[in-house]
PDB file of C-alpha atoms and ligand atoms in Angstrom:
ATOM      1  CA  UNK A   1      -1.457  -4.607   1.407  1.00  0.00           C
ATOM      2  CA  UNK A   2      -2.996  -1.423   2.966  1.00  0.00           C
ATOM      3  CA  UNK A   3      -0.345   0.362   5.386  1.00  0.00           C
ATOM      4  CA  UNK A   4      -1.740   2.390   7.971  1.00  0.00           C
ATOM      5  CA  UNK A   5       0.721   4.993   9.732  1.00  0.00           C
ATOM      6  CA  UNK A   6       0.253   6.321  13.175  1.00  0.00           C
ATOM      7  CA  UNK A   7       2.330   9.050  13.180  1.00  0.00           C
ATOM      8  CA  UNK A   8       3.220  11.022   9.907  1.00  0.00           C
ATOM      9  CA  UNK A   9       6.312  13.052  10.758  1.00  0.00           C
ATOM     10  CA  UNK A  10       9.889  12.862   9.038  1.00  0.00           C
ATOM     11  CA  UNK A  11      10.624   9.022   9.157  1.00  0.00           C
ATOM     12  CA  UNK A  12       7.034   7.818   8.590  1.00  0.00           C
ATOM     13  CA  UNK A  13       7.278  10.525   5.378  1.00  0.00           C
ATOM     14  CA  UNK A  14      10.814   8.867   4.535  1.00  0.00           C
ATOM     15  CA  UNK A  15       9.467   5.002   4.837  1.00  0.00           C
ATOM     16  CA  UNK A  16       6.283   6.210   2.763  1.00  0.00           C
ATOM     17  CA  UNK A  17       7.930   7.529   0.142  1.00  0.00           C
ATOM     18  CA  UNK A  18      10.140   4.639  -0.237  1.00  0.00           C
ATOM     19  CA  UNK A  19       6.656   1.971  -0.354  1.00  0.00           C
ATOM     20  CA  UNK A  20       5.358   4.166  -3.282  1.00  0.00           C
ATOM     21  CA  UNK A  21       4.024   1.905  -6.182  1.00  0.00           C
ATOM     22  CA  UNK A  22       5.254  -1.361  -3.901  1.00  0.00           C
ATOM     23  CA  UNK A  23       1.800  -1.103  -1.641  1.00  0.00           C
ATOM     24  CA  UNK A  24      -1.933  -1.007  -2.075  1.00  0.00           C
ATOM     25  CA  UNK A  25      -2.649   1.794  -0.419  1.00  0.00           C
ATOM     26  CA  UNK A  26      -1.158   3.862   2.880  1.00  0.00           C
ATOM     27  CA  UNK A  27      -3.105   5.714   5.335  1.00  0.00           C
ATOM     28  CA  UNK A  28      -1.902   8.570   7.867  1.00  0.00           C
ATOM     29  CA  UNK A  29      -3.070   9.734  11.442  1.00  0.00           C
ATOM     30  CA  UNK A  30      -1.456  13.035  13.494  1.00  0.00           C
ATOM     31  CA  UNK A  31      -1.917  15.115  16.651  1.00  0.00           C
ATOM     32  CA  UNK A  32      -3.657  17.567  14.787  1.00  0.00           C
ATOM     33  CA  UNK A  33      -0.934  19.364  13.029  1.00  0.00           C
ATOM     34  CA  UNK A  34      -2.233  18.082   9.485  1.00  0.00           C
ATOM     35  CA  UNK A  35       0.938  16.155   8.400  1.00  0.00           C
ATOM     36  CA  UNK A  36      -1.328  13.349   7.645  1.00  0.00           C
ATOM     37  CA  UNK A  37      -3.121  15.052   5.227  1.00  0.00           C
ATOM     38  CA  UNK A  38      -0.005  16.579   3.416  1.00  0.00           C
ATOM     39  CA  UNK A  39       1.885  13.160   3.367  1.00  0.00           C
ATOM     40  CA  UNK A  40      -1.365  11.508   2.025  1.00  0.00           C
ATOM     41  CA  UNK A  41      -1.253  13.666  -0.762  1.00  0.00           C
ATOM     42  CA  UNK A  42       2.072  13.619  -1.558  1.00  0.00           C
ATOM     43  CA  UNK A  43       2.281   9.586  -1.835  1.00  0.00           C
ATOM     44  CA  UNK A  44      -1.620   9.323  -3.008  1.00  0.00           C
ATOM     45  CA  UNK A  45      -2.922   7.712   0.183  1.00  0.00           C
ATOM     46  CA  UNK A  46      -5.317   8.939   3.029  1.00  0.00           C
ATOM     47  CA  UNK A  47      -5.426  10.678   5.808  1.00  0.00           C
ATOM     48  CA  UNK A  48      -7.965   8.960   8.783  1.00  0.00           C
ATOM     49  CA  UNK A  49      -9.600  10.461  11.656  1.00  0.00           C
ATOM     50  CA  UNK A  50      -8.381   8.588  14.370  1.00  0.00           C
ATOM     51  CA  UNK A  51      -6.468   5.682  15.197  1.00  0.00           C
ATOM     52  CA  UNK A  52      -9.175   3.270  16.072  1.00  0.00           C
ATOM     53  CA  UNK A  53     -10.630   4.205  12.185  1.00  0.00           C
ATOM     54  CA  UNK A  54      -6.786   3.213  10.964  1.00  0.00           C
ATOM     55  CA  UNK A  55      -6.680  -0.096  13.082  1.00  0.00           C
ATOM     56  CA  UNK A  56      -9.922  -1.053  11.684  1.00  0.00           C
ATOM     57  CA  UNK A  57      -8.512  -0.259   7.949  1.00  0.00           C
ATOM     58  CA  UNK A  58      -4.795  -1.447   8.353  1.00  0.00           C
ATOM     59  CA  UNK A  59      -3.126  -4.857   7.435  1.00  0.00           C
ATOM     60  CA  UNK A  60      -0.231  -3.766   9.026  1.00  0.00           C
ATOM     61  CA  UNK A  61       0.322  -0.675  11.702  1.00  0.00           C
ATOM     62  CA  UNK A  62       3.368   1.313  11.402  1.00  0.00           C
ATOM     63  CA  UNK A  63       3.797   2.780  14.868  1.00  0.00           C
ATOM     64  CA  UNK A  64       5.305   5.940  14.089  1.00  0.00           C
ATOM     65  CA  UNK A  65       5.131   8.628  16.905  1.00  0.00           C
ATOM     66  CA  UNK A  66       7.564   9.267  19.569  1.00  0.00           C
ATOM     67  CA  UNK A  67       8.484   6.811  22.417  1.00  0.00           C
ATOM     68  CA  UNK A  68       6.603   9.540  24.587  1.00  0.00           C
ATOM     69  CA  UNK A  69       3.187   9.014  22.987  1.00  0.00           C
ATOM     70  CA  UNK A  70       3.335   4.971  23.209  1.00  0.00           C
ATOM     71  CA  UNK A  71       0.752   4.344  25.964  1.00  0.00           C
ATOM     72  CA  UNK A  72      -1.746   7.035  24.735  1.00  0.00           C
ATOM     73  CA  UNK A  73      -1.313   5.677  20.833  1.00  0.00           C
ATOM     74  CA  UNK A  74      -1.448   2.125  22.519  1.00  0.00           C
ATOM     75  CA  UNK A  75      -4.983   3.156  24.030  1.00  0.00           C
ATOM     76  CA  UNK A  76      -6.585   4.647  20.820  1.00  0.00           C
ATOM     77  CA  UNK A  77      -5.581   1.499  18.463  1.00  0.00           C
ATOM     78  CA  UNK A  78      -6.236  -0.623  20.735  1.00  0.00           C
ATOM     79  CA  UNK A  79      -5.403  -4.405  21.125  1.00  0.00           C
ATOM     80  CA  UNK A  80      -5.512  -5.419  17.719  1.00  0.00           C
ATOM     81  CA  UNK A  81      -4.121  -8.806  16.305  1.00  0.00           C
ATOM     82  CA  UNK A  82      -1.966  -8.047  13.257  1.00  0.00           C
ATOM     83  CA  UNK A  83       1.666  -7.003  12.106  1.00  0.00           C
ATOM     84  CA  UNK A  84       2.644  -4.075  14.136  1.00  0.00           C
ATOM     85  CA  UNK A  85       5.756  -2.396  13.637  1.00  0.00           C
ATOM     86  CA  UNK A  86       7.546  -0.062  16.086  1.00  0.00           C
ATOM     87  CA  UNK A  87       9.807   2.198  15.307  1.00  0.00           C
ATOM     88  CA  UNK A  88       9.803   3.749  18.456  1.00  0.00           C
ATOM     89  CA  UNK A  89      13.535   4.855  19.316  1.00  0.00           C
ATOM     90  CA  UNK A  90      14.788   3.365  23.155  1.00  0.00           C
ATOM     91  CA  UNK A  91      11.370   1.618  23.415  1.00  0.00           C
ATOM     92  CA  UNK A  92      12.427  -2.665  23.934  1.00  0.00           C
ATOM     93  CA  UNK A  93      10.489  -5.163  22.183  1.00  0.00           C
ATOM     94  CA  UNK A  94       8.908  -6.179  25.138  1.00  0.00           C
ATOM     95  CA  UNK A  95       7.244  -2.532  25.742  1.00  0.00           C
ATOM     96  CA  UNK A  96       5.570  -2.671  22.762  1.00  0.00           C
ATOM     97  CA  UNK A  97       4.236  -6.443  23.265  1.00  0.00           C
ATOM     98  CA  UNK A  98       3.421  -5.402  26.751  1.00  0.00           C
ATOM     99  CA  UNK A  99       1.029  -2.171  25.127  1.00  0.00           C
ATOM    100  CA  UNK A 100       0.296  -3.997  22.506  1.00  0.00           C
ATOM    101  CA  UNK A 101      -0.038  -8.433  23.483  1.00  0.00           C
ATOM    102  CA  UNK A 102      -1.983  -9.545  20.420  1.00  0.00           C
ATOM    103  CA  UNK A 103      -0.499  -8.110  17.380  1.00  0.00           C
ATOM    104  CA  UNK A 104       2.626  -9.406  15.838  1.00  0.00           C
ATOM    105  CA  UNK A 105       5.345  -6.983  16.807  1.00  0.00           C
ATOM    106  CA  UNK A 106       8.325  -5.808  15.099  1.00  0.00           C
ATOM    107  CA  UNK A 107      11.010  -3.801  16.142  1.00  0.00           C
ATOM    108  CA  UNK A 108      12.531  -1.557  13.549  1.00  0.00           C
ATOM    109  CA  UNK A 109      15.114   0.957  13.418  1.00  0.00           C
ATOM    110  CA  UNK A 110      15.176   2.556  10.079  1.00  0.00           C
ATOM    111  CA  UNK A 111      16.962   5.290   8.845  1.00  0.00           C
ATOM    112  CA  UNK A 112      15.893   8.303   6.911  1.00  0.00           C
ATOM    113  CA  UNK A 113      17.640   6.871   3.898  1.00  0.00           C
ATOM    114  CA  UNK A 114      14.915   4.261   3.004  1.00  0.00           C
ATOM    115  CA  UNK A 115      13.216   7.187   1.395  1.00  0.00           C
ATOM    116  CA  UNK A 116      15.402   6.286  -1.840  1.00  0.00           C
ATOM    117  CA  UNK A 117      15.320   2.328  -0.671  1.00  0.00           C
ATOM    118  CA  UNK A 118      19.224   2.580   0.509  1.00  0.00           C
ATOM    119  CA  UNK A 119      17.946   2.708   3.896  1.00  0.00           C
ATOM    120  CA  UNK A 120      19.357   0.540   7.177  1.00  0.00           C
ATOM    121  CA  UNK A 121      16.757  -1.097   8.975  1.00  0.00           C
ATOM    122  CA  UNK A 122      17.727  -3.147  11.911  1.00  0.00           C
ATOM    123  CA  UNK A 123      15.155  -5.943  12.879  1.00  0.00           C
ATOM    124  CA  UNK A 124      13.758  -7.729  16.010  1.00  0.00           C
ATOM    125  CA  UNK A 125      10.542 -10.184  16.383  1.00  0.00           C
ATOM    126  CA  UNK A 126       7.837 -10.254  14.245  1.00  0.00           C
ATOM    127  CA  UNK A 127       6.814 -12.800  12.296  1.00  0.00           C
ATOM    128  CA  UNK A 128       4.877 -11.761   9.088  1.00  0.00           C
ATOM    129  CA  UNK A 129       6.711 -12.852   6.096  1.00  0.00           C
ATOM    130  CA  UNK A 130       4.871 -10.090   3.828  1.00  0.00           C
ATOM    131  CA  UNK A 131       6.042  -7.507   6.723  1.00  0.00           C
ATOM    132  CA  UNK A 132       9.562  -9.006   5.989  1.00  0.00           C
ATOM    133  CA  UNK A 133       9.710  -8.564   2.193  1.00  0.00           C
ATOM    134  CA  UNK A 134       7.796  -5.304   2.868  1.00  0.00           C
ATOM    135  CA  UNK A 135      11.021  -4.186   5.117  1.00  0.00           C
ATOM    136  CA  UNK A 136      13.439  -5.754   2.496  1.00  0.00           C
ATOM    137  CA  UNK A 137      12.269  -3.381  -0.142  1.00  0.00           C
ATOM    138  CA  UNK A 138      13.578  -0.290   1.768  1.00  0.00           C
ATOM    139  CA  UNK A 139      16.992  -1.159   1.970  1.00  0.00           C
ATOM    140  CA  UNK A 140      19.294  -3.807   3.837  1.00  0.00           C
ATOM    141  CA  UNK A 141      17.608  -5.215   6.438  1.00  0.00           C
ATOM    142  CA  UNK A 142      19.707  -6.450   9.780  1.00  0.00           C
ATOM    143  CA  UNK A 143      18.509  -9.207  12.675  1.00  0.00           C
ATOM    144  CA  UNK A 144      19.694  -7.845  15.886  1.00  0.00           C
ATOM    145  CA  UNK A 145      18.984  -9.009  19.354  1.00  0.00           C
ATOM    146  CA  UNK A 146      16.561  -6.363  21.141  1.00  0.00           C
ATOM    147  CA  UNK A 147      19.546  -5.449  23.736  1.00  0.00           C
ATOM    148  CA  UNK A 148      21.580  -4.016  20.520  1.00  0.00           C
ATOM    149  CA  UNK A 149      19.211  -1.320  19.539  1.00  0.00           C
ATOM    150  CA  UNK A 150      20.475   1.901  21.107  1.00  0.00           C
ATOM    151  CA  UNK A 151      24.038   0.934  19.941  1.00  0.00           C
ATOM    152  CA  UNK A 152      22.951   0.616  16.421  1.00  0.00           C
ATOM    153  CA  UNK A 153      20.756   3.120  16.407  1.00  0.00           C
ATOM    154  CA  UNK A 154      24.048   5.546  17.629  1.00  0.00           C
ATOM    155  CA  UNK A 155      25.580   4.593  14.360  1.00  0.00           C
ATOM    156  CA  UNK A 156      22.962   3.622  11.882  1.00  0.00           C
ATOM    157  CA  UNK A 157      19.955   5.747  13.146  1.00  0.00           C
ATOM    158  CA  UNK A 158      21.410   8.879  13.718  1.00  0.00           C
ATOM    159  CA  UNK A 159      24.186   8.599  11.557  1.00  0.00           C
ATOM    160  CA  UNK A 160      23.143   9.978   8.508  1.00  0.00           C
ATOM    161  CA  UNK A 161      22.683  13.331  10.205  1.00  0.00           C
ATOM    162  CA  UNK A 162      26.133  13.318  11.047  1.00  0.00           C
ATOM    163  CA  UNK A 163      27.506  11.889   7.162  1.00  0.00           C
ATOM    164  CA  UNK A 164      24.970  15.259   6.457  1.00  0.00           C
ATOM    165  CA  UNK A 165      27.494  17.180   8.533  1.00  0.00           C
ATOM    166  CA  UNK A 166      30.663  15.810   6.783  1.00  0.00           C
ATOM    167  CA  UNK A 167      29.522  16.907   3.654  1.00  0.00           C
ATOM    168  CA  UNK A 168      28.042  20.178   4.388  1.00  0.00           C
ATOM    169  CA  UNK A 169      31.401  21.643   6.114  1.00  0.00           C
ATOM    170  CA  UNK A 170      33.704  19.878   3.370  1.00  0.00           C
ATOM    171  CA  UNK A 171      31.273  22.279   0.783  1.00  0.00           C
ATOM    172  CA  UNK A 172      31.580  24.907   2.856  1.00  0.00           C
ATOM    173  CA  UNK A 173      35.467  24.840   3.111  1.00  0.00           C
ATOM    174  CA  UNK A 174      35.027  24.293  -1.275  1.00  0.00           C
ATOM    175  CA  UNK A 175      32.938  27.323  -1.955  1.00  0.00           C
ATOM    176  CA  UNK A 176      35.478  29.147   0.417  1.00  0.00           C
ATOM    177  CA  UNK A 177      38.377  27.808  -1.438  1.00  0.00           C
ATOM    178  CA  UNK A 178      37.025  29.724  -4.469  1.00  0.00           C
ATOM    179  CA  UNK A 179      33.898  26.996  -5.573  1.00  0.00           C
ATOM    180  CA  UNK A 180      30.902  28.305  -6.399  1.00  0.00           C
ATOM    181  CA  UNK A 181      28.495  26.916  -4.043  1.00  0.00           C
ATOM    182  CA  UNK A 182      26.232  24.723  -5.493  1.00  0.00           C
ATOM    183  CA  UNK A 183      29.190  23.167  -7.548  1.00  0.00           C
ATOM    184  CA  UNK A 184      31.300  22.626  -4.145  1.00  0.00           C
ATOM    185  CA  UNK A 185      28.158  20.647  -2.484  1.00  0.00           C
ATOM    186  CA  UNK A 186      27.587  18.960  -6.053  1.00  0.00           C
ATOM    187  CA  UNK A 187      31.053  17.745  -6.132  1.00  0.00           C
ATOM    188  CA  UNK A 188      31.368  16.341  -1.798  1.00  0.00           C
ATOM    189  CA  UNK A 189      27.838  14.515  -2.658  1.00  0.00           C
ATOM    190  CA  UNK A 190      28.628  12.532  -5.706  1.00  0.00           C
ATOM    191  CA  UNK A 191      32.076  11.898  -4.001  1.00  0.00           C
ATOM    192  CA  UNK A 192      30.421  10.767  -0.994  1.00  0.00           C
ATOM    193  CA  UNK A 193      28.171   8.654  -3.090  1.00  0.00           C
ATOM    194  CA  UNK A 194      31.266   7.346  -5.217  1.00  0.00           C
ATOM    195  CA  UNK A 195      33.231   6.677  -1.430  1.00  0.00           C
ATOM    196  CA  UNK A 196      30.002   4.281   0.049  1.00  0.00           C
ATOM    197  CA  UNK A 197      30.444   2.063  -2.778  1.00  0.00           C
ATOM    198  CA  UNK A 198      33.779   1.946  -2.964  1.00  0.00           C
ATOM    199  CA  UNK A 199      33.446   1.158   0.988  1.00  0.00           C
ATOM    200  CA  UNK A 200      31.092  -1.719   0.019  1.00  0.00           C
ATOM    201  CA  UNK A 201      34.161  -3.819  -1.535  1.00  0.00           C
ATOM    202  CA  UNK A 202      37.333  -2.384   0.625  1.00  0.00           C
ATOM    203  CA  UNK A 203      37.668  -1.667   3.570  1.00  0.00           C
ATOM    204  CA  UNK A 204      38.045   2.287   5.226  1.00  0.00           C
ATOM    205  CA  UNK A 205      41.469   2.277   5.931  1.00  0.00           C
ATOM    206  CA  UNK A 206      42.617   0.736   2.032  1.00  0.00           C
ATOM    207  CA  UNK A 207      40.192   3.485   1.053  1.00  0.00           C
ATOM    208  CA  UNK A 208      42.150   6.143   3.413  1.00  0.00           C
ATOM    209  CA  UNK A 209      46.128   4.619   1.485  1.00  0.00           C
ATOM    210  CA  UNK A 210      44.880   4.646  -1.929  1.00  0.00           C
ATOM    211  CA  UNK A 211      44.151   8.538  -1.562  1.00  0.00           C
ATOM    212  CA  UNK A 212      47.217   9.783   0.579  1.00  0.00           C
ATOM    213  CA  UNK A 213      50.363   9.165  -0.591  1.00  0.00           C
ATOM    214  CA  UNK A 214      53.024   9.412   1.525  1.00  0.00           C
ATOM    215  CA  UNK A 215      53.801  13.566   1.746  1.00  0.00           C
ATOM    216  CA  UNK A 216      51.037  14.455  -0.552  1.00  0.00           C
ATOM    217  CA  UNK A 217      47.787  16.973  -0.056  1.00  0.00           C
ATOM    218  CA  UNK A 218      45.359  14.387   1.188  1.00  0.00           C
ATOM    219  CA  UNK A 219      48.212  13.157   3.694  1.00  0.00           C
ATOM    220  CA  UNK A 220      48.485  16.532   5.170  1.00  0.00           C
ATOM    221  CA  UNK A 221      44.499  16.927   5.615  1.00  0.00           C
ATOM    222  CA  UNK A 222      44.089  13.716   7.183  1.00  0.00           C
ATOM    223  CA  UNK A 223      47.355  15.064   9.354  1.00  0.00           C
ATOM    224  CA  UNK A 224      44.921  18.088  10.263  1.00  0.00           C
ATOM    225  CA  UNK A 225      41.657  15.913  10.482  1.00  0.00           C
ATOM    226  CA  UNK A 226      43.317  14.386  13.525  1.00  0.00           C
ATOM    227  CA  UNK A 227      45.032  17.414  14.547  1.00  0.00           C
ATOM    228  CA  UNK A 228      41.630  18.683  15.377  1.00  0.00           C
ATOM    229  CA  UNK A 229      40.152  15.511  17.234  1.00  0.00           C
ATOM    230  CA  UNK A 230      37.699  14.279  14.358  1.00  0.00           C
ATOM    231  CA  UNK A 231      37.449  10.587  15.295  1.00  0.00           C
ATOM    232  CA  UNK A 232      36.965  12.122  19.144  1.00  0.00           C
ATOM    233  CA  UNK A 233      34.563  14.187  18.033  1.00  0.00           C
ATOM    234  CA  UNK A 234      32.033  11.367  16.079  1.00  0.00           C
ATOM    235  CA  UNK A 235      33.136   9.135  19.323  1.00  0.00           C
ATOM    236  CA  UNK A 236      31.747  11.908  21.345  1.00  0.00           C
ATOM    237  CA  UNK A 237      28.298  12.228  18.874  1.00  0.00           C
ATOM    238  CA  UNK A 238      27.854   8.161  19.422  1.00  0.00           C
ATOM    239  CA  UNK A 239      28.345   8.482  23.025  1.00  0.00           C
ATOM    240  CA  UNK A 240      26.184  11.624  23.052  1.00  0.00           C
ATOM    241  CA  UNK A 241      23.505   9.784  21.208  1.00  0.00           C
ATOM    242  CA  UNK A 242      23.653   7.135  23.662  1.00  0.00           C
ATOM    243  CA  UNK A 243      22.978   9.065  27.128  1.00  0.00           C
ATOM    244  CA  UNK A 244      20.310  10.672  25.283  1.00  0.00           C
ATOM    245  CA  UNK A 245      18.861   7.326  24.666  1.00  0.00           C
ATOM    246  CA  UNK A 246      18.640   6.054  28.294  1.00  0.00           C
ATOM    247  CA  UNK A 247      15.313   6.102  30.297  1.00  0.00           C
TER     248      UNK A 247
HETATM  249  N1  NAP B 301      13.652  10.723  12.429  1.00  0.00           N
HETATM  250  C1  NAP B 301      14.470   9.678  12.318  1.00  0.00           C
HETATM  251  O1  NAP B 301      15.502   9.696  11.601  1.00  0.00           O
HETATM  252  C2  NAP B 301      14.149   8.396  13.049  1.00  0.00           C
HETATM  253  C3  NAP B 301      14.969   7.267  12.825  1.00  0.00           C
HETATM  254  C4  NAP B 301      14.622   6.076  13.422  1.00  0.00           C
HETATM  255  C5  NAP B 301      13.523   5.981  14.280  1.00  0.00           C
HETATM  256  N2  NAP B 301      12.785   7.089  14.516  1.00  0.00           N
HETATM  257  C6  NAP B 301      11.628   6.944  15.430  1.00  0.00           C
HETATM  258  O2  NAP B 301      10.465   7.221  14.710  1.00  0.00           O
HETATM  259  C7  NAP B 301       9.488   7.788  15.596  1.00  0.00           C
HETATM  260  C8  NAP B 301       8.955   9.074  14.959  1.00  0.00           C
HETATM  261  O3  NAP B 301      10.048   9.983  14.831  1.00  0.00           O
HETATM  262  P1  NAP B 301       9.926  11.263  13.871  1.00  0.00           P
HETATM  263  O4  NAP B 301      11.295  11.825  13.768  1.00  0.00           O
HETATM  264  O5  NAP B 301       9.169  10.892  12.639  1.00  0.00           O
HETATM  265  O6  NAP B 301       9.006  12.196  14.824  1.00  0.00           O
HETATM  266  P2  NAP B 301       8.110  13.464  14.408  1.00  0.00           P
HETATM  267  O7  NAP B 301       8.623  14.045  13.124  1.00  0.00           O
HETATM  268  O8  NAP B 301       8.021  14.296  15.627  1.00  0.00           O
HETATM  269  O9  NAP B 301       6.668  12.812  14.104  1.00  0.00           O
HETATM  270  C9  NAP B 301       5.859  12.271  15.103  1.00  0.00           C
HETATM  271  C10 NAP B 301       4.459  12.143  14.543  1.00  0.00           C
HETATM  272  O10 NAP B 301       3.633  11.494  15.512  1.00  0.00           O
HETATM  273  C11 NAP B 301       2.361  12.163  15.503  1.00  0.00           C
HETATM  274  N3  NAP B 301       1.595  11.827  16.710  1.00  0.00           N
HETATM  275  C12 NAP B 301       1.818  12.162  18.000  1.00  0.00           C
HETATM  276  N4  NAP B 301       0.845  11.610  18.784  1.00  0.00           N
HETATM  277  C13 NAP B 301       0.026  10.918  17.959  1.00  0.00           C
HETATM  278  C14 NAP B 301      -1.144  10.132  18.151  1.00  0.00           C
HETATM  279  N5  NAP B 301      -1.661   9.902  19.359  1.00  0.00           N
HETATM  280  N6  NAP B 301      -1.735   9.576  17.059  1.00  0.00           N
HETATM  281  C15 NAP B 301      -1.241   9.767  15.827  1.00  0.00           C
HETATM  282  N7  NAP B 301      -0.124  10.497  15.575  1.00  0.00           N
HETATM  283  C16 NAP B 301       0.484  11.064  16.634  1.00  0.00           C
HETATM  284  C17 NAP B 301       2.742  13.615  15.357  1.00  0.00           C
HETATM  285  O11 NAP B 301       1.608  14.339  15.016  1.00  0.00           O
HETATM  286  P3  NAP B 301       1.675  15.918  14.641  1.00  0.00           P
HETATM  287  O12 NAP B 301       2.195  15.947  13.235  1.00  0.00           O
HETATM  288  O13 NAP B 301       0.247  16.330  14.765  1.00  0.00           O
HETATM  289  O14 NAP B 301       2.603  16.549  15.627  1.00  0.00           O
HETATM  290  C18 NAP B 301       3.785  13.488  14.231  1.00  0.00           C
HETATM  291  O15 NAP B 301       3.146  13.430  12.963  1.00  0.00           O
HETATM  292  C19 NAP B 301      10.184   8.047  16.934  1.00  0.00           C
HETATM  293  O16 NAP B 301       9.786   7.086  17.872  1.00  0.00           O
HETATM  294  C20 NAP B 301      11.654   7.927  16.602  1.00  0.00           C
HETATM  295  O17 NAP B 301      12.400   7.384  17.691  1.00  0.00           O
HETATM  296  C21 NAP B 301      13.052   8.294  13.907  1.00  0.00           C
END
């Protein structure tokens, strides 16, 4: 299966890196900025000239560029009939069918964590069942209607930015506790590895009781978490998130 990527910045890098070895061969188109190039070396494919030259080549078409740049990437790959797949943030199903009425069109929201194949990828239409098993091998795959997209994408999308956050300020307040730095952020990331698979068996609130007991340390910093609004504050980021998202 040849992949052909419109569009080589950070999550067509992050879904590339996560088909290595699984594909035939991937191929990369930019503005100009030579990403293509560097991403074809890293993950031994090839960068193309232009999109038409990458339509031509392609079994399937990742569409990889912002929503912005839709109608003019539309234009140079033309109307081609095969697997496409958007991952175009705030851009409905039927936009892309509409730019695009003879391929077979998915809708994906990935995250950046398919890079190591623990990604999130939220699904509408398509068809291809070797586009399917493609998208399984980057993580756990999710059906969700079209009209669900921006509300995942608030919490699946953009969330790992914000899991980033936790763990860089919990380092932070390690290495200023006494920690040597790299030693604090080593110890918050396997923990927050360690805490997502625990989370995959109990639920978040078990979790929180079997690490505060009653009058103990972690008691009094979940006492301060809330103290200092941190559930208003990732309410805020999803809401945030959201009115960035509308048209
Ligand atoms: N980043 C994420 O975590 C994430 C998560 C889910 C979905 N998405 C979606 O993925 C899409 C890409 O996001 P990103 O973060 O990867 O953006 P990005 O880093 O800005 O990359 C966009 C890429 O598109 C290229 N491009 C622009 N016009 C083009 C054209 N006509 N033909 C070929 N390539 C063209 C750019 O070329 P140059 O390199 O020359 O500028 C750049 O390589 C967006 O629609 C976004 O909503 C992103």
């Amino acid at each position: 299966m040849v992949i052909g990527f419109c569009g080589s910045g950070s999550m067509a890098a992050a879904m590339a890196r996560g088909w290595v070895g699984a594909v035939d061969k991937m191929l990369f188109t930019d503005s100009g900025s030579g990403r293509a190039a560097e991403l074809a070396a890293e993950v031994d494919g090839r960068a193309v000239a232009s999109n038409a030259e990458l339509a031509e080549a392609a079994d399937v078409i990742v569409l990889a560029v912002k929503p912005a740049r839709l109608g003019e990437a539309a234009a140079e790959i033309g109307d081609v009939s095969k697997p496409l797949v958007s991952l175009l943030g705030a851009t409905s199903l039927e936009s892309v069918r509409t730019a695009f009425p003879s391929a077979d069109v998915f809708r994906v929201m990935p995250n950046v964590a398919v890079e190591v194949r623990r990604g999130v990828l939220c699904v509408a239409g398509g068809d291809s069942a070797s586009v399917r098993a493609l998208l399984d091998l980057l993580g756990k795959t999710v059906d969700l209607p079209d009209s669900q997209f921006d509300a995942a994408t608030a919490v699946m999308g953009c969330a790992p930015a914000y899991l980033a956050l936790a763990v860089e300020a919990l380092a932070d307040a390690g290495a200023e506790a006494g920690l040597d730095d790299d030693l604090a952020r080593e110890l918050v990331v396997e923990t927050a590895a360690g805490t997502a698979e625990l989370l995959g068996d109990r639920d978040p609130a078990a979790v929180r009781r079997a690490v505060a007991s009653p009058g103990g340390s972690t008691e009094a910093g979940l006492e301060a978490l809330d103290r200092e609004g941190a559930r208003d504050a990732f309410a805020a980021a999803v809401r945030a998130s959201l009115e960035r998202m509308k048209p």
